[in-house]
PDB file of C-alpha atoms in Angstrom:
ATOM      1  CA  MET A  20      -9.476 -26.770  -4.189  1.00 35.00           C
ATOM      2  CA  LYS A  21      -9.098 -23.464  -6.045  1.00 36.00           C
ATOM      3  CA  ASN A  22     -12.631 -22.466  -5.058  1.00 36.00           C
ATOM      4  CA  LEU A  23     -11.924 -23.300  -1.405  1.00 32.00           C
ATOM      5  CA  PHE A  24      -8.804 -21.097  -1.471  1.00 35.00           C
ATOM      6  CA  ALA A  25     -10.745 -18.229  -3.104  1.00 36.00           C
ATOM      7  CA  ILE A  26     -13.497 -18.500  -0.474  1.00 32.00           C
ATOM      8  CA  LEU A  27     -10.906 -18.532   2.337  1.00 34.00           C
ATOM      9  CA  VAL A  28      -9.257 -15.373   0.976  1.00 37.00           C
ATOM     10  CA  ILE A  29     -12.620 -13.604   0.612  1.00 35.00           C
ATOM     11  CA  VAL A  30     -13.719 -14.558   4.140  1.00 33.00           C
ATOM     12  CA  VAL A  31     -10.433 -13.374   5.659  1.00 38.00           C
ATOM     13  CA  VAL A  32     -10.386 -10.078   3.723  1.00 39.00           C
ATOM     14  CA  VAL A  33     -14.056  -9.293   4.447  1.00 36.00           C
ATOM     15  CA  GLY A  34     -13.561 -10.150   8.118  1.00 39.00           C
ATOM     16  CA  LEU A  35     -10.505  -7.904   8.351  1.00 39.00           C
ATOM     17  CA  THR A  36     -12.035  -4.888   6.669  1.00 39.00           C
ATOM     18  CA  SER A  37     -15.141  -4.810   8.839  1.00 38.00           C
ATOM     19  CA  GLY A  38     -13.453  -3.090  11.823  1.00 40.00           C
ATOM     20  CA  CYS A  39     -10.838  -0.419  12.355  1.00 43.00           C
ATOM     21  CA  GLY A  40      -7.391  -0.476  13.838  1.00 46.00           C
ATOM     22  CA  VAL A  41      -4.526  -2.768  12.968  1.00 42.00           C
ATOM     23  CA  GLU A  42      -5.558  -6.173  11.743  1.00 42.00           C
ATOM     24  CA  THR A  43      -3.348  -8.797  10.145  1.00 39.00           C
ATOM     25  CA  ALA A  44      -3.868 -12.182   8.552  1.00 39.00           C
ATOM     26  CA  GLN A  45      -1.324 -14.614   7.206  1.00 38.00           C
ATOM     27  CA  ILE A  46      -2.363 -16.888   4.358  1.00 37.00           C
ATOM     28  CA  VAL A  47       0.427 -19.095   3.089  1.00 38.00           C
ATOM     29  CA  GLY A  48       0.212 -21.132  -0.068  1.00 37.00           C
ATOM     30  CA  PRO A  49       2.261 -21.752  -3.191  1.00 40.00           C
ATOM     31  CA  GLN A  50      -0.325 -20.272  -5.566  1.00 44.00           C
ATOM     32  CA  GLY A  51      -3.623 -18.511  -5.442  1.00 45.00           C
ATOM     33  CA  PRO A  52      -6.573 -18.960  -7.798  1.00 46.00           C
ATOM     34  CA  GLY A  53      -5.626 -19.407 -11.460  1.00 52.00           C
ATOM     35  CA  GLY A  54      -1.933 -19.785 -10.616  1.00 52.00           C
ATOM     36  CA  ALA A  55      -1.625 -16.197  -9.326  1.00 51.00           C
ATOM     37  CA  PRO A  56       0.885 -15.571  -6.518  1.00 51.00           C
ATOM     38  CA  ALA A  57      -0.429 -16.556  -3.116  1.00 51.00           C
ATOM     39  CA  VAL A  58      -1.408 -13.794  -0.718  1.00 57.00           C
ATOM     40  CA  LEU A  59       1.124 -14.034   2.105  1.00 73.00           C
ATOM     41  CA  GLY A  60      -0.176 -11.233   4.268  1.00 89.00           C
ATOM     42  CA  PHE A  61      -2.845  -8.574   4.514  1.00 94.00           C
ATOM     43  CA  SER A  62      -2.989  -5.791   7.062  1.00 96.00           C
ATOM     44  CA  GLN A  63      -4.891  -2.559   7.461  1.00 97.00           C
ATOM     45  CA  THR A  64      -5.004   0.367   9.838  1.00 97.00           C
ATOM     46  CA  SER A  65      -6.912   3.659   9.974  1.00 98.00           C
ATOM     47  CA  GLY A  66      -6.351   6.873  11.853  1.00 98.00           C
ATOM     48  CA  GLN A  67      -7.102  10.577  11.953  1.00 98.00           C
ATOM     49  CA  ILE A  68      -4.523  12.808  10.247  1.00 98.00           C
ATOM     50  CA  GLY A  69      -4.955  16.574  10.039  1.00 97.00           C
ATOM     51  CA  SER A  70      -3.043  19.802   9.513  1.00 97.00           C
ATOM     52  CA  SER A  71      -0.461  18.892  12.167  1.00 98.00           C
ATOM     53  CA  GLY A  72       0.493  15.758  10.158  1.00 98.00           C
ATOM     54  CA  GLY A  73       0.863  12.206  11.376  1.00 98.00           C
ATOM     55  CA  SER A  74       1.773   8.681  10.382  1.00 98.00           C
ATOM     56  CA  LEU A  75       0.292   5.225  10.006  1.00 98.00           C
ATOM     57  CA  SER A  76       2.134   1.887   9.961  1.00 97.00           C
ATOM     58  CA  THR A  77       1.018  -1.649   9.206  1.00 96.00           C
ATOM     59  CA  GLY A  78       2.460  -4.716   7.511  1.00 94.00           C
ATOM     60  CA  GLY A  79       5.955  -3.206   7.474  1.00 94.00           C
ATOM     61  CA  VAL A  80       4.746  -0.145   5.523  1.00 96.00           C
ATOM     62  CA  THR A  81       4.739   3.402   6.940  1.00 97.00           C
ATOM     63  CA  LEU A  82       2.976   6.491   5.613  1.00 98.00           C
ATOM     64  CA  SER A  83       4.273   9.789   7.024  1.00 98.00           C
ATOM     65  CA  VAL A  84       2.229  12.905   6.290  1.00 98.00           C
ATOM     66  CA  PRO A  85       3.995  16.183   7.149  1.00 98.00           C
ATOM     67  CA  ALA A  86       2.391  19.150   8.907  1.00 98.00           C
ATOM     68  CA  ARG A  87       0.284  21.386   6.638  1.00 97.00           C
ATOM     69  CA  ALA A  88      -0.101  18.677   3.954  1.00 98.00           C
ATOM     70  CA  LEU A  89      -3.826  18.487   4.780  1.00 98.00           C
ATOM     71  CA  GLN A  90      -6.105  21.426   5.531  1.00 96.00           C
ATOM     72  CA  GLN A  91      -8.679  19.387   7.454  1.00 96.00           C
ATOM     73  CA  THR A  92      -8.665  16.221   9.542  1.00 98.00           C
ATOM     74  CA  LEU A  93      -9.382  13.054   7.574  1.00 97.00           C
ATOM     75  CA  THR A  94      -9.711   9.388   8.396  1.00 98.00           C
ATOM     76  CA  VAL A  95      -6.818   7.864   6.473  1.00 98.00           C
ATOM     77  CA  THR A  96      -6.681   4.121   5.808  1.00 98.00           C
ATOM     78  CA  LEU A  97      -3.481   2.257   4.945  1.00 98.00           C
ATOM     79  CA  SER A  98      -3.967  -1.245   3.486  1.00 98.00           C
ATOM     80  CA  VAL A  99      -1.083  -3.580   2.632  1.00 97.00           C
ATOM     81  CA  THR A 100      -1.048  -6.880   0.755  1.00 95.00           C
ATOM     82  CA  GLU A 101       2.173  -8.870   0.358  1.00 93.00           C
ATOM     83  CA  THR A 102       2.506 -11.507  -2.367  1.00 88.00           C
ATOM     84  CA  ASN A 103       5.813 -13.319  -2.787  1.00 83.00           C
ATOM     85  CA  GLY A 104       7.925 -10.318  -1.771  1.00 82.00           C
ATOM     86  CA  ALA A 105       5.913  -7.716  -3.700  1.00 91.00           C
ATOM     87  CA  TYR A 106       3.898  -5.153  -1.774  1.00 95.00           C
ATOM     88  CA  PHE A 107       0.592  -3.656  -2.893  1.00 96.00           C
ATOM     89  CA  VAL A 108      -0.435  -0.615  -0.856  1.00 97.00           C
ATOM     90  CA  THR A 109      -3.620   1.451  -0.888  1.00 97.00           C
ATOM     91  CA  VAL A 110      -3.926   4.804   0.881  1.00 98.00           C
ATOM     92  CA  GLU A 111      -7.451   6.142   1.262  1.00 98.00           C
ATOM     93  CA  PRO A 112      -9.264   8.373   0.708  1.00 97.00           C
ATOM     94  CA  GLU A 113      -7.904   7.553  -2.723  1.00 96.00           C
ATOM     95  CA  GLY A 114      -7.413  10.671  -4.857  1.00 94.00           C
ATOM     96  CA  GLN A 115      -6.875  13.023  -1.883  1.00 97.00           C
ATOM     97  CA  VAL A 116      -4.356  15.664  -3.011  1.00 96.00           C
ATOM     98  CA  LEU A 117      -1.768  16.830  -0.469  1.00 97.00           C
ATOM     99  CA  LEU A 118      -0.264  20.323  -0.143  1.00 98.00           C
ATOM    100  CA  ALA A 119       3.121  18.802   0.784  1.00 97.00           C
ATOM    101  CA  GLY A 120       4.607  15.423  -0.133  1.00 96.00           C
ATOM    102  CA  ALA A 121       3.980  12.434   2.126  1.00 97.00           C
ATOM    103  CA  THR A 122       6.616   9.697   2.449  1.00 97.00           C
ATOM    104  CA  LEU A 123       5.730   6.048   1.864  1.00 97.00           C
ATOM    105  CA  THR A 124       8.256   3.524   3.211  1.00 96.00           C
ATOM    106  CA  VAL A 125       7.874  -0.065   1.955  1.00 96.00           C
ATOM    107  CA  PRO A 126       9.991  -3.189   2.630  1.00 94.00           C
ATOM    108  CA  CYS A 127      12.417  -4.199  -0.128  1.00 91.00           C
ATOM    109  CA  GLU A 128      14.557  -7.232   0.646  1.00 85.00           C
ATOM    110  CA  SER A 129      16.929  -6.821  -2.322  1.00 86.00           C
ATOM    111  CA  GLY A 130      17.663  -3.148  -1.610  1.00 85.00           C
ATOM    112  CA  ASP A 131      17.027  -2.359  -5.305  1.00 90.00           C
ATOM    113  CA  CYS A 132      13.307  -1.664  -5.745  1.00 93.00           C
ATOM    114  CA  GLY A 133      11.110   0.798  -7.508  1.00 94.00           C
ATOM    115  CA  LEU A 134       7.819   2.163  -6.294  1.00 96.00           C
ATOM    116  CA  LEU A 135       4.936   2.651  -8.718  1.00 95.00           C
ATOM    117  CA  TRP A 136       1.757   4.654  -8.138  1.00 95.00           C
ATOM    118  CA  TRP A 137      -1.582   4.424  -9.921  1.00 94.00           C
ATOM    119  CA  ASN A 138      -2.351   7.696 -11.691  1.00 93.00           C
ATOM    120  CA  PRO A 139      -6.149   7.871 -12.085  1.00 90.00           C
ATOM    121  CA  ALA A 140      -5.878  10.736 -14.602  1.00 91.00           C
ATOM    122  CA  THR A 141      -3.828   8.648 -17.067  1.00 94.00           C
ATOM    123  CA  GLU A 142      -5.083   5.251 -15.825  1.00 94.00           C
ATOM    124  CA  GLU A 143      -1.495   3.992 -15.781  1.00 95.00           C
ATOM    125  CA  TRP A 144       1.131   2.912 -13.266  1.00 95.00           C
ATOM    126  CA  GLU A 145       3.887   5.535 -13.004  1.00 95.00           C
ATOM    127  CA  ASN A 146       7.278   5.532 -11.274  1.00 94.00           C
ATOM    128  CA  LEU A 147       7.796   7.527  -8.102  1.00 93.00           C
ATOM    129  CA  ALA A 148      11.223   8.970  -7.400  1.00 90.00           C
ATOM    130  CA  VAL A 149      12.649   6.686  -4.709  1.00 92.00           C
ATOM    131  CA  LEU A 150      15.439   6.292  -2.213  1.00 91.00           C
ATOM    132  CA  ASN A 151      16.647   2.710  -1.720  1.00 90.00           C
ATOM    133  CA  SER A 152      18.217   1.715   1.583  1.00 88.00           C
ATOM    134  CA  PRO A 153      18.998  -1.745   2.945  1.00 88.00           C
ATOM    135  CA  GLY A 154      15.656  -3.418   3.595  1.00 90.00           C
ATOM    136  CA  TYR A 155      13.288  -0.751   2.271  1.00 93.00           C
ATOM    137  CA  VAL A 156      12.378   1.727  -0.467  1.00 95.00           C
ATOM    138  CA  GLN A 157      10.980   5.224   0.154  1.00 96.00           C
ATOM    139  CA  GLY A 158       8.962   7.406  -2.191  1.00 96.00           C
ATOM    140  CA  ARG A 159       7.272  10.793  -1.881  1.00 96.00           C
ATOM    141  CA  THR A 160       3.748  11.346  -3.119  1.00 95.00           C
ATOM    142  CA  ILE A 161       1.369  14.289  -3.267  1.00 95.00           C
ATOM    143  CA  GLN A 162      -1.777  12.180  -3.726  1.00 95.00           C
ATOM    144  CA  PHE A 163      -3.255   9.217  -1.862  1.00 97.00           C
ATOM    145  CA  SER A 164      -3.514   6.339  -4.316  1.00 96.00           C
ATOM    146  CA  ARG A 165      -2.513   2.724  -4.928  1.00 97.00           C
ATOM    147  CA  TYR A 166       1.154   1.778  -4.913  1.00 97.00           C
ATOM    148  CA  GLU A 167       3.229  -1.311  -5.616  1.00 96.00           C
ATOM    149  CA  THR A 168       6.866  -2.282  -5.348  1.00 94.00           C
ATOM    150  CA  GLU A 169       8.915  -3.467  -8.279  1.00 91.00           C
ATOM    151  CA  ASP A 170      12.062  -5.465  -7.469  1.00 89.00           C
ATOM    152  CA  TYR A 171      14.828  -4.809  -9.998  1.00 85.00           C
ATOM    153  CA  GLN A 172      16.896  -7.864  -9.020  1.00 80.00           C
TER     154      GLN A 172
END
């Protein structure tokens, strides 16, 4: 049964990442392979963002890039995985440095969440300064990377 679940997740993820635009899948189960939390949702979107700024939204997550944060137009991809209330977000091209901070807004049911980012230079998860509001957490970042929420309650 575990192998069947793993194959289902792989097929859904591969199928979703083969195109562009907003794509969403819902996989509901009590546990994933090896007792890991079940993947409850995966979504991804891509778009062109340049020197005039722009935003992408998918899976309840929004990335807002201000004007003049990028010098050239890039294809930016926002991928979101939700597992039991935790959100794992990837913004690509990973490692892209911004000239002005972008805002990442992620759902947070408890209203008391942190937002961590993967620092490739230190190879560690680090805290972003955040603003908690009912239903979401916001953080500012100057580099596209991987992010995850941390619920303090």
